[in-house]
Amino acid sequence: MTGSSGTWISCSITNSAGSKVYVKLYDGIAPVLGTTAPTWVLMCPAQASIKVEVPGGAFFSDSLNLWTTRHPITTDSTVPAGTVVVTILCS
């Protein structure tokens, strides 16, 4: 997603799906969904919007990548049933 190191400051998630979703953020060049353990996991309830702010930011050393899934466990690769919009502010 970013292609280089940096700091993520906030993450906004809008979930139109009928079930909660998990945004899995990875610090790495080529993470593999269902295999690579996420560095951060954020949950957004069904049909809701949330904003997560990290005071001072959270550093990532390689590249910031993400996936959205229906379950928090590393091995889950189930695509959410509705639209999920994720906006990340990085510096």
mmCIF file of N, CA, C and O in Angstrom:
data_model
loop_
_atom_site.group_PDB
_atom_site.id
_atom_site.type_symbol
_atom_site.label_atom_id
_atom_site.label_comp_id
_atom_site.label_asym_id
_atom_site.label_seq_id
_atom_site.Cartn_x
_atom_site.Cartn_y
_atom_site.Cartn_z
ATOM 1 N N MET A 1 0.824 -1.179 0.000
ATOM 2 C CA MET A 1 0.000 0.000 0.000
ATOM 3 C C MET A 1 0.874 1.251 0.000
ATOM 4 O O MET A 1 0.672 2.121 -0.819
ATOM 5 N N THR A 2 1.836 1.336 0.936
ATOM 6 C CA THR A 2 2.650 2.545 0.992
ATOM 7 C C THR A 2 3.954 2.413 0.222
ATOM 8 O O THR A 2 4.469 3.392 -0.284
ATOM 9 N N GLY A 3 4.533 1.225 0.183
ATOM 10 C CA GLY A 3 5.777 1.017 -0.543
ATOM 11 C C GLY A 3 7.035 1.436 0.187
ATOM 12 O O GLY A 3 8.131 1.264 -0.328
ATOM 13 N N SER A 4 6.885 1.992 1.392
ATOM 14 C CA SER A 4 8.061 2.389 2.167
ATOM 15 C C SER A 4 7.671 2.512 3.637
ATOM 16 O O SER A 4 6.517 2.364 4.001
ATOM 17 N N SER A 5 8.648 2.803 4.467
ATOM 18 C CA SER A 5 8.387 2.950 5.903
ATOM 19 C C SER A 5 7.658 4.258 6.197
ATOM 20 O O SER A 5 7.606 5.152 5.351
ATOM 21 N N GLY A 6 7.126 4.348 7.400
ATOM 22 C CA GLY A 6 6.427 5.558 7.804
ATOM 23 C C GLY A 6 5.691 5.353 9.110
ATOM 24 O O GLY A 6 5.995 4.432 9.870
ATOM 25 N N THR A 7 4.699 6.183 9.341
ATOM 26 C CA THR A 7 3.901 6.130 10.560
ATOM 27 C C THR A 7 2.439 6.285 10.187
ATOM 28 O O THR A 7 2.080 7.190 9.439
ATOM 29 N N TRP A 8 1.598 5.370 10.681
ATOM 30 C CA TRP A 8 0.164 5.587 10.476
ATOM 31 C C TRP A 8 -0.390 6.277 11.706
ATOM 32 O O TRP A 8 -0.044 5.961 12.823
ATOM 33 N N ILE A 9 -1.229 7.263 11.457
ATOM 34 C CA ILE A 9 -1.718 8.159 12.506
ATOM 35 C C ILE A 9 -3.172 7.865 12.868
ATOM 36 O O ILE A 9 -3.556 7.917 14.029
ATOM 37 N N SER A 10 -3.970 7.564 11.851
ATOM 38 C CA SER A 10 -5.375 7.244 12.101
ATOM 39 C C SER A 10 -5.899 6.327 11.004
ATOM 40 O O SER A 10 -5.345 6.260 9.903
ATOM 41 N N CYS A 11 -6.990 5.643 11.348
ATOM 42 C CA CYS A 11 -7.639 4.727 10.406
ATOM 43 C C CYS A 11 -9.145 4.888 10.571
ATOM 44 O O CYS A 11 -9.664 4.721 11.671
ATOM 45 N N SER A 12 -9.832 5.227 9.479
ATOM 46 C CA SER A 12 -11.291 5.322 9.479
ATOM 47 C C SER A 12 -11.844 4.133 8.707
ATOM 48 O O SER A 12 -11.357 3.808 7.617
ATOM 49 N N ILE A 13 -12.858 3.481 9.270
ATOM 50 C CA ILE A 13 -13.462 2.310 8.646
ATOM 51 C C ILE A 13 -14.973 2.517 8.588
ATOM 52 O O ILE A 13 -15.595 2.844 9.599
ATOM 53 N N THR A 14 -15.550 2.328 7.401
ATOM 54 C CA THR A 14 -16.994 2.351 7.227
ATOM 55 C C THR A 14 -17.398 0.982 6.714
ATOM 56 O O THR A 14 -16.928 0.539 5.658
ATOM 57 N N ASN A 15 -18.261 0.314 7.476
ATOM 58 C CA ASN A 15 -18.650 -1.062 7.189
ATOM 59 C C ASN A 15 -20.140 -1.131 6.881
ATOM 60 O O ASN A 15 -20.964 -0.930 7.763
ATOM 61 N N SER A 16 -20.486 -1.437 5.627
ATOM 62 C CA SER A 16 -21.904 -1.583 5.267
ATOM 63 C C SER A 16 -22.362 -3.039 5.343
ATOM 64 O O SER A 16 -23.525 -3.344 5.084
ATOM 65 N N ALA A 17 -21.450 -3.940 5.693
ATOM 66 C CA ALA A 17 -21.778 -5.368 5.796
ATOM 67 C C ALA A 17 -22.702 -5.630 6.983
ATOM 68 O O ALA A 17 -22.743 -4.858 7.940
ATOM 69 N N GLY A 18 -23.405 -6.747 6.928
ATOM 70 C CA GLY A 18 -24.323 -7.131 7.990
ATOM 71 C C GLY A 18 -23.651 -7.803 9.170
ATOM 72 O O GLY A 18 -24.327 -8.239 10.099
ATOM 73 N N SER A 19 -22.341 -7.910 9.133
ATOM 74 C CA SER A 19 -21.595 -8.490 10.254
ATOM 75 C C SER A 19 -20.332 -7.667 10.481
ATOM 76 O O SER A 19 -19.898 -6.918 9.599
ATOM 77 N N LYS A 20 -19.745 -7.825 11.662
ATOM 78 C CA LYS A 20 -18.524 -7.075 11.944
ATOM 79 C C LYS A 20 -17.411 -7.511 10.992
ATOM 80 O O LYS A 20 -17.432 -8.623 10.459
ATOM 81 N N VAL A 21 -16.462 -6.606 10.777
ATOM 82 C CA VAL A 21 -15.317 -6.892 9.911
ATOM 83 C C VAL A 21 -14.037 -6.549 10.664
ATOM 84 O O VAL A 21 -14.046 -5.763 11.621
ATOM 85 N N TYR A 22 -12.967 -7.146 10.209
ATOM 86 C CA TYR A 22 -11.658 -6.910 10.805
ATOM 87 C C TYR A 22 -10.714 -6.378 9.736
ATOM 88 O O TYR A 22 -10.618 -6.956 8.652
ATOM 89 N N VAL A 23 -10.081 -5.263 10.031
ATOM 90 C CA VAL A 23 -9.066 -4.706 9.146
ATOM 91 C C VAL A 23 -7.729 -5.153 9.716
ATOM 92 O O VAL A 23 -7.406 -4.865 10.864
ATOM 93 N N LYS A 24 -6.981 -5.887 8.899
ATOM 94 C CA LYS A 24 -5.689 -6.423 9.320
ATOM 95 C C LYS A 24 -4.594 -5.617 8.641
ATOM 96 O O LYS A 24 -4.496 -5.584 7.413
ATOM 97 N N LEU A 25 -3.796 -4.938 9.455
ATOM 98 C CA LEU A 25 -2.700 -4.116 8.955
ATOM 99 C C LEU A 25 -1.387 -4.870 9.117
ATOM 100 O O LEU A 25 -1.138 -5.463 10.164
ATOM 101 N N TYR A 26 -0.587 -4.839 8.079
ATOM 102 C CA TYR A 26 0.671 -5.581 8.055
ATOM 103 C C TYR A 26 1.844 -4.647 7.820
ATOM 104 O O TYR A 26 1.802 -3.805 6.928
ATOM 105 N N ASP A 27 2.902 -4.822 8.591
ATOM 106 C CA ASP A 27 4.169 -4.131 8.369
ATOM 107 C C ASP A 27 5.048 -5.108 7.596
ATOM 108 O O ASP A 27 5.656 -5.993 8.176
ATOM 109 N N GLY A 28 5.054 -4.977 6.288
ATOM 110 C CA GLY A 28 5.833 -5.896 5.475
ATOM 111 C C GLY A 28 5.623 -5.660 3.996
ATOM 112 O O GLY A 28 4.579 -5.154 3.578
ATOM 113 N N ILE A 29 6.597 -6.043 3.204
ATOM 114 C CA ILE A 29 6.555 -5.832 1.757
ATOM 115 C C ILE A 29 5.551 -6.756 1.072
ATOM 116 O O ILE A 29 4.796 -6.335 0.223
ATOM 117 N N ALA A 30 5.536 -8.035 1.420
ATOM 118 C CA ALA A 30 4.682 -8.996 0.716
ATOM 119 C C ALA A 30 3.986 -9.956 1.679
ATOM 120 O O ALA A 30 4.210 -11.159 1.641
ATOM 121 N N PRO A 31 3.108 -9.442 2.546
ATOM 122 C CA PRO A 31 2.395 -10.347 3.451
ATOM 123 C C PRO A 31 1.440 -11.248 2.664
ATOM 124 O O PRO A 31 0.985 -10.881 1.578
ATOM 125 N N VAL A 32 1.161 -12.416 3.218
ATOM 126 C CA VAL A 32 0.266 -13.369 2.567
ATOM 127 C C VAL A 32 -0.982 -13.530 3.434
ATOM 128 O O VAL A 32 -0.888 -13.968 4.589
ATOM 129 N N LEU A 33 -2.142 -13.169 2.879
ATOM 130 C CA LEU A 33 -3.402 -13.283 3.606
ATOM 131 C C LEU A 33 -3.634 -14.729 4.009
ATOM 132 O O LEU A 33 -3.480 -15.635 3.205
ATOM 133 N N GLY A 34 -3.968 -14.938 5.277
ATOM 134 C CA GLY A 34 -4.227 -16.273 5.791
ATOM 135 C C GLY A 34 -2.992 -16.968 6.331
ATOM 136 O O GLY A 34 -3.083 -18.033 6.931
ATOM 137 N N THR A 35 -1.824 -16.372 6.113
ATOM 138 C CA THR A 35 -0.566 -16.964 6.575
ATOM 139 C C THR A 35 0.228 -15.997 7.450
ATOM 140 O O THR A 35 0.656 -16.351 8.540
ATOM 141 N N THR A 36 0.431 -14.773 6.967
ATOM 142 C CA THR A 36 1.212 -13.774 7.691
ATOM 143 C C THR A 36 0.398 -13.189 8.838
ATOM 144 O O THR A 36 -0.733 -12.728 8.633
ATOM 145 N N ALA A 37 0.953 -13.213 10.043
ATOM 146 C CA ALA A 37 0.256 -12.626 11.194
ATOM 147 C C ALA A 37 0.217 -11.105 11.050
ATOM 148 O O ALA A 37 1.244 -10.480 10.774
ATOM 149 N N PRO A 38 -0.966 -10.492 11.210
ATOM 150 C CA PRO A 38 -1.045 -9.038 11.114
ATOM 151 C C PRO A 38 -0.325 -8.360 12.278
ATOM 152 O O PRO A 38 -0.231 -8.917 13.368
ATOM 153 N N THR A 39 0.160 -7.166 12.010
ATOM 154 C CA THR A 39 0.816 -6.372 13.044
ATOM 155 C C THR A 39 -0.229 -5.691 13.933
ATOM 156 O O THR A 39 -0.050 -5.580 15.140
ATOM 157 N N TRP A 40 -1.321 -5.242 13.317
ATOM 158 C CA TRP A 40 -2.440 -4.626 14.032
ATOM 159 C C TRP A 40 -3.742 -5.176 13.471
ATOM 160 O O TRP A 40 -3.850 -5.420 12.275
ATOM 161 N N VAL A 41 -4.753 -5.357 14.331
ATOM 162 C CA VAL A 41 -6.081 -5.801 13.903
ATOM 163 C C VAL A 41 -7.110 -4.833 14.494
ATOM 164 O O VAL A 41 -7.136 -4.615 15.707
ATOM 165 N N LEU A 42 -7.947 -4.268 13.625
ATOM 166 C CA LEU A 42 -8.989 -3.339 14.047
ATOM 167 C C LEU A 42 -10.346 -3.932 13.710
ATOM 168 O O LEU A 42 -10.547 -4.448 12.611
ATOM 169 N N MET A 43 -11.318 -3.839 14.627
ATOM 170 C CA MET A 43 -12.651 -4.378 14.405
ATOM 171 C C MET A 43 -13.646 -3.229 14.218
ATOM 172 O O MET A 43 -13.613 -2.238 14.952
ATOM 173 N N CYS A 44 -14.514 -3.397 13.226
ATOM 174 C CA CYS A 44 -15.592 -2.427 13.000
ATOM 175 C C CYS A 44 -16.917 -3.189 13.053
ATOM 176 O O CYS A 44 -17.102 -4.169 12.331
ATOM 177 N N PRO A 45 -17.846 -2.757 13.909
ATOM 178 C CA PRO A 45 -19.143 -3.440 14.018
ATOM 179 C C PRO A 45 -19.924 -3.391 12.701
ATOM 180 O O PRO A 45 -19.642 -2.573 11.813
ATOM 181 N N ALA A 46 -20.947 -4.238 12.600
ATOM 182 C CA ALA A 46 -21.816 -4.276 11.425
ATOM 183 C C ALA A 46 -22.489 -2.932 11.210
ATOM 184 O O ALA A 46 -22.912 -2.282 12.172
ATOM 185 N N GLN A 47 -22.560 -2.514 9.964
ATOM 186 C CA GLN A 47 -23.242 -1.286 9.557
ATOM 187 C C GLN A 47 -22.877 -0.107 10.451
ATOM 188 O O GLN A 47 -23.745 0.600 10.962
ATOM 189 N N ALA A 48 -21.578 0.101 10.605
ATOM 190 C CA ALA A 48 -21.089 1.173 11.468
ATOM 191 C C ALA A 48 -19.843 1.810 10.866
ATOM 192 O O ALA A 48 -19.270 1.312 9.903
ATOM 193 N N SER A 49 -19.450 2.907 11.473
ATOM 194 C CA SER A 49 -18.206 3.580 11.117
ATOM 195 C C SER A 49 -17.419 3.828 12.390
ATOM 196 O O SER A 49 -18.011 4.158 13.434
ATOM 197 N N ILE A 50 -16.094 3.665 12.305
ATOM 198 C CA ILE A 50 -15.241 3.966 13.448
ATOM 199 C C ILE A 50 -14.012 4.725 12.964
ATOM 200 O O ILE A 50 -13.686 4.694 11.772
ATOM 201 N N LYS A 51 -13.363 5.384 13.887
ATOM 202 C CA LYS A 51 -12.083 6.032 13.601
ATOM 203 C C LYS A 51 -11.141 5.699 14.749
ATOM 204 O O LYS A 51 -11.475 5.911 15.913
ATOM 205 N N VAL A 52 -9.988 5.150 14.409
ATOM 206 C CA VAL A 52 -8.967 4.815 15.393
ATOM 207 C C VAL A 52 -7.833 5.811 15.225
ATOM 208 O O VAL A 52 -7.296 5.956 14.123
ATOM 209 N N GLU A 53 -7.507 6.522 16.295
ATOM 210 C CA GLU A 53 -6.396 7.467 16.260
ATOM 211 C C GLU A 53 -5.291 6.965 17.176
ATOM 212 O O GLU A 53 -5.568 6.484 18.274
ATOM 213 N N VAL A 54 -4.061 7.073 16.709
ATOM 214 C CA VAL A 54 -2.909 6.620 17.480
ATOM 215 C C VAL A 54 -2.080 7.854 17.851
ATOM 216 O O VAL A 54 -1.392 8.410 16.987
ATOM 217 N N PRO A 55 -2.166 8.316 19.098
ATOM 218 C CA PRO A 55 -1.377 9.481 19.504
ATOM 219 C C PRO A 55 0.112 9.227 19.263
ATOM 220 O O PRO A 55 0.654 8.215 19.690
ATOM 221 N N GLY A 56 0.740 10.092 18.521
ATOM 222 C CA GLY A 56 2.149 9.923 18.193
ATOM 223 C C GLY A 56 2.375 8.985 17.017
ATOM 224 O O GLY A 56 3.478 8.867 16.503
ATOM 225 N N GLY A 57 1.337 8.273 16.584
ATOM 226 C CA GLY A 57 1.423 7.380 15.437
ATOM 227 C C GLY A 57 2.012 6.026 15.768
ATOM 228 O O GLY A 57 2.564 5.805 16.833
ATOM 229 N N ALA A 58 1.865 5.095 14.830
ATOM 230 C CA ALA A 58 2.425 3.740 14.951
ATOM 231 C C ALA A 58 3.382 3.536 13.778
ATOM 232 O O ALA A 58 2.979 3.596 12.618
ATOM 233 N N PHE A 59 4.626 3.298 14.082
ATOM 234 C CA PHE A 59 5.666 3.175 13.059
ATOM 235 C C PHE A 59 5.586 1.829 12.340
ATOM 236 O O PHE A 59 5.336 0.802 12.956
ATOM 237 N N PHE A 60 5.775 1.845 11.026
ATOM 238 C CA PHE A 60 5.943 0.612 10.252
ATOM 239 C C PHE A 60 7.252 0.736 9.474
ATOM 240 O O PHE A 60 7.558 1.769 8.908
ATOM 241 N N SER A 61 8.041 -0.328 9.501
ATOM 242 C CA SER A 61 9.412 -0.254 8.990
ATOM 243 C C SER A 61 9.575 -0.590 7.514
ATOM 244 O O SER A 61 10.521 -0.124 6.885
ATOM 245 N N ASP A 62 8.683 -1.394 6.950
ATOM 246 C CA ASP A 62 8.855 -1.793 5.550
ATOM 247 C C ASP A 62 7.831 -1.143 4.627
ATOM 248 O O ASP A 62 8.169 -0.341 3.783
ATOM 249 N N SER A 63 6.599 -1.533 4.774
ATOM 250 C CA SER A 63 5.507 -1.045 3.947
ATOM 251 C C SER A 63 4.215 -1.389 4.677
ATOM 252 O O SER A 63 4.129 -2.424 5.321
ATOM 253 N N LEU A 64 3.226 -0.533 4.601
ATOM 254 C CA LEU A 64 1.952 -0.800 5.260
ATOM 255 C C LEU A 64 0.992 -1.410 4.238
ATOM 256 O O LEU A 64 0.767 -0.844 3.169
ATOM 257 N N ASN A 65 0.483 -2.594 4.547
ATOM 258 C CA ASN A 65 -0.482 -3.287 3.700
ATOM 259 C C ASN A 65 -1.679 -3.676 4.554
ATOM 260 O O ASN A 65 -1.562 -3.768 5.773
ATOM 261 N N LEU A 66 -2.830 -3.914 3.911
ATOM 262 C CA LEU A 66 -4.012 -4.290 4.686
ATOM 263 C C LEU A 66 -4.931 -5.200 3.912
ATOM 264 O O LEU A 66 -4.900 -5.248 2.683
ATOM 265 N N TRP A 67 -5.760 -5.940 4.684
ATOM 266 C CA TRP A 67 -6.863 -6.738 4.168
ATOM 267 C C TRP A 67 -8.027 -6.585 5.126
ATOM 268 O O TRP A 67 -7.834 -6.295 6.299
ATOM 269 N N THR A 68 -9.230 -6.809 4.612
ATOM 270 C CA THR A 68 -10.410 -6.880 5.479
ATOM 271 C C THR A 68 -10.946 -8.312 5.419
ATOM 272 O O THR A 68 -10.994 -8.918 4.347
ATOM 273 N N THR A 69 -11.307 -8.836 6.588
ATOM 274 C CA THR A 69 -11.839 -10.189 6.673
ATOM 275 C C THR A 69 -13.014 -10.213 7.653
ATOM 276 O O THR A 69 -13.277 -9.228 8.346
ATOM 277 N N ARG A 70 -13.674 -11.363 7.747
ATOM 278 C CA ARG A 70 -14.824 -11.497 8.654
ATOM 279 C C ARG A 70 -14.456 -11.995 10.041
ATOM 280 O O ARG A 70 -15.278 -11.941 10.955
ATOM 281 N N HIS A 71 -13.225 -12.493 10.212
ATOM 282 C CA HIS A 71 -12.810 -13.032 11.504
ATOM 283 C C HIS A 71 -11.405 -12.535 11.842
ATOM 284 O O HIS A 71 -10.597 -12.299 10.947
ATOM 285 N N PRO A 72 -11.072 -12.400 13.127
ATOM 286 C CA PRO A 72 -9.789 -11.816 13.514
ATOM 287 C C PRO A 72 -8.577 -12.746 13.425
ATOM 288 O O PRO A 72 -7.447 -12.272 13.427
ATOM 289 N N ILE A 73 -8.790 -14.048 13.338
ATOM 290 C CA ILE A 73 -7.652 -14.969 13.386
ATOM 291 C C ILE A 73 -6.784 -14.842 12.119
ATOM 292 O O ILE A 73 -7.274 -14.519 11.047
ATOM 293 N N THR A 74 -5.504 -15.090 12.278
ATOM 294 C CA THR A 74 -4.541 -14.958 11.180
ATOM 295 C C THR A 74 -4.935 -15.778 9.964
ATOM 296 O O THR A 74 -4.801 -15.323 8.826
ATOM 297 N N THR A 75 -5.437 -16.985 10.166
ATOM 298 C CA THR A 75 -5.727 -17.887 9.049
ATOM 299 C C THR A 75 -7.005 -17.553 8.285
ATOM 300 O O THR A 75 -7.271 -18.144 7.245
ATOM 301 N N ASP A 76 -7.803 -16.591 8.767
ATOM 302 C CA ASP A 76 -9.052 -16.256 8.085
ATOM 303 C C ASP A 76 -8.785 -15.411 6.847
ATOM 304 O O ASP A 76 -8.039 -14.439 6.884
ATOM 305 N N SER A 77 -9.440 -15.786 5.741
ATOM 306 C CA SER A 77 -9.359 -14.997 4.511
ATOM 307 C C SER A 77 -10.757 -14.776 3.918
ATOM 308 O O SER A 77 -10.897 -14.516 2.733
ATOM 309 N N THR A 78 -11.780 -14.866 4.768
ATOM 310 C CA THR A 78 -13.164 -14.704 4.339
ATOM 311 C C THR A 78 -13.454 -13.237 4.019
ATOM 312 O O THR A 78 -13.309 -12.369 4.878
ATOM 313 N N VAL A 79 -13.873 -12.995 2.799
ATOM 314 C CA VAL A 79 -14.170 -11.626 2.356
ATOM 315 C C VAL A 79 -15.482 -11.159 2.986
ATOM 316 O O VAL A 79 -16.466 -11.907 2.990
ATOM 317 N N PRO A 80 -15.528 -9.923 3.506
ATOM 318 C CA PRO A 80 -16.781 -9.401 4.060
ATOM 319 C C PRO A 80 -17.886 -9.379 3.002
ATOM 320 O O PRO A 80 -17.617 -9.211 1.807
ATOM 321 N N ALA A 81 -19.140 -9.542 3.447
ATOM 322 C CA ALA A 81 -20.283 -9.648 2.543
ATOM 323 C C ALA A 81 -20.748 -8.302 1.986
ATOM 324 O O ALA A 81 -21.563 -8.272 1.076
ATOM 325 N N GLY A 82 -20.281 -7.201 2.513
ATOM 326 C CA GLY A 82 -20.699 -5.881 2.046
ATOM 327 C C GLY A 82 -19.494 -5.011 1.741
ATOM 328 O O GLY A 82 -18.355 -5.480 1.726
ATOM 329 N N THR A 83 -19.758 -3.749 1.491
ATOM 330 C CA THR A 83 -18.694 -2.803 1.180
ATOM 331 C C THR A 83 -18.023 -2.313 2.453
ATOM 332 O O THR A 83 -18.698 -1.929 3.415
ATOM 333 N N VAL A 84 -16.707 -2.334 2.450
ATOM 334 C CA VAL A 84 -15.923 -1.817 3.568
ATOM 335 C C VAL A 84 -14.955 -0.776 2.997
ATOM 336 O O VAL A 84 -14.180 -1.078 2.092
ATOM 337 N N VAL A 85 -15.026 0.434 3.524
ATOM 338 C CA VAL A 85 -14.150 1.521 3.072
ATOM 339 C C VAL A 85 -13.172 1.823 4.197
ATOM 340 O O VAL A 85 -13.570 2.079 5.333
ATOM 341 N N VAL A 86 -11.867 1.768 3.865
ATOM 342 C CA VAL A 86 -10.821 2.016 4.847
ATOM 343 C C VAL A 86 -9.977 3.196 4.362
ATOM 344 O O VAL A 86 -9.506 3.194 3.232
ATOM 345 N N THR A 87 -9.804 4.180 5.238
ATOM 346 C CA THR A 87 -8.964 5.338 4.931
ATOM 347 C C THR A 87 -7.910 5.447 6.013
ATOM 348 O O THR A 87 -8.250 5.524 7.203
ATOM 349 N N ILE A 88 -6.640 5.440 5.610
ATOM 350 C CA ILE A 88 -5.543 5.503 6.576
ATOM 351 C C ILE A 88 -4.747 6.773 6.337
ATOM 352 O O ILE A 88 -4.366 7.067 5.192
ATOM 353 N N LEU A 89 -4.485 7.511 7.409
ATOM 354 C CA LEU A 89 -3.650 8.705 7.348
ATOM 355 C C LEU A 89 -2.258 8.320 7.789
ATOM 356 O O LEU A 89 -2.073 7.817 8.907
ATOM 357 N N CYS A 90 -1.283 8.508 6.912
ATOM 358 C CA CYS A 90 0.127 8.162 7.203
ATOM 359 C C CYS A 90 1.010 9.384 7.026
ATOM 360 O O CYS A 90 0.673 10.325 6.315
ATOM 361 N N SER A 91 2.169 9.329 7.643
ATOM 362 C CA SER A 91 3.165 10.371 7.422
ATOM 363 C C SER A 91 4.510 9.726 7.173
ATOM 364 O O SER A 91 4.713 8.555 7.421
#
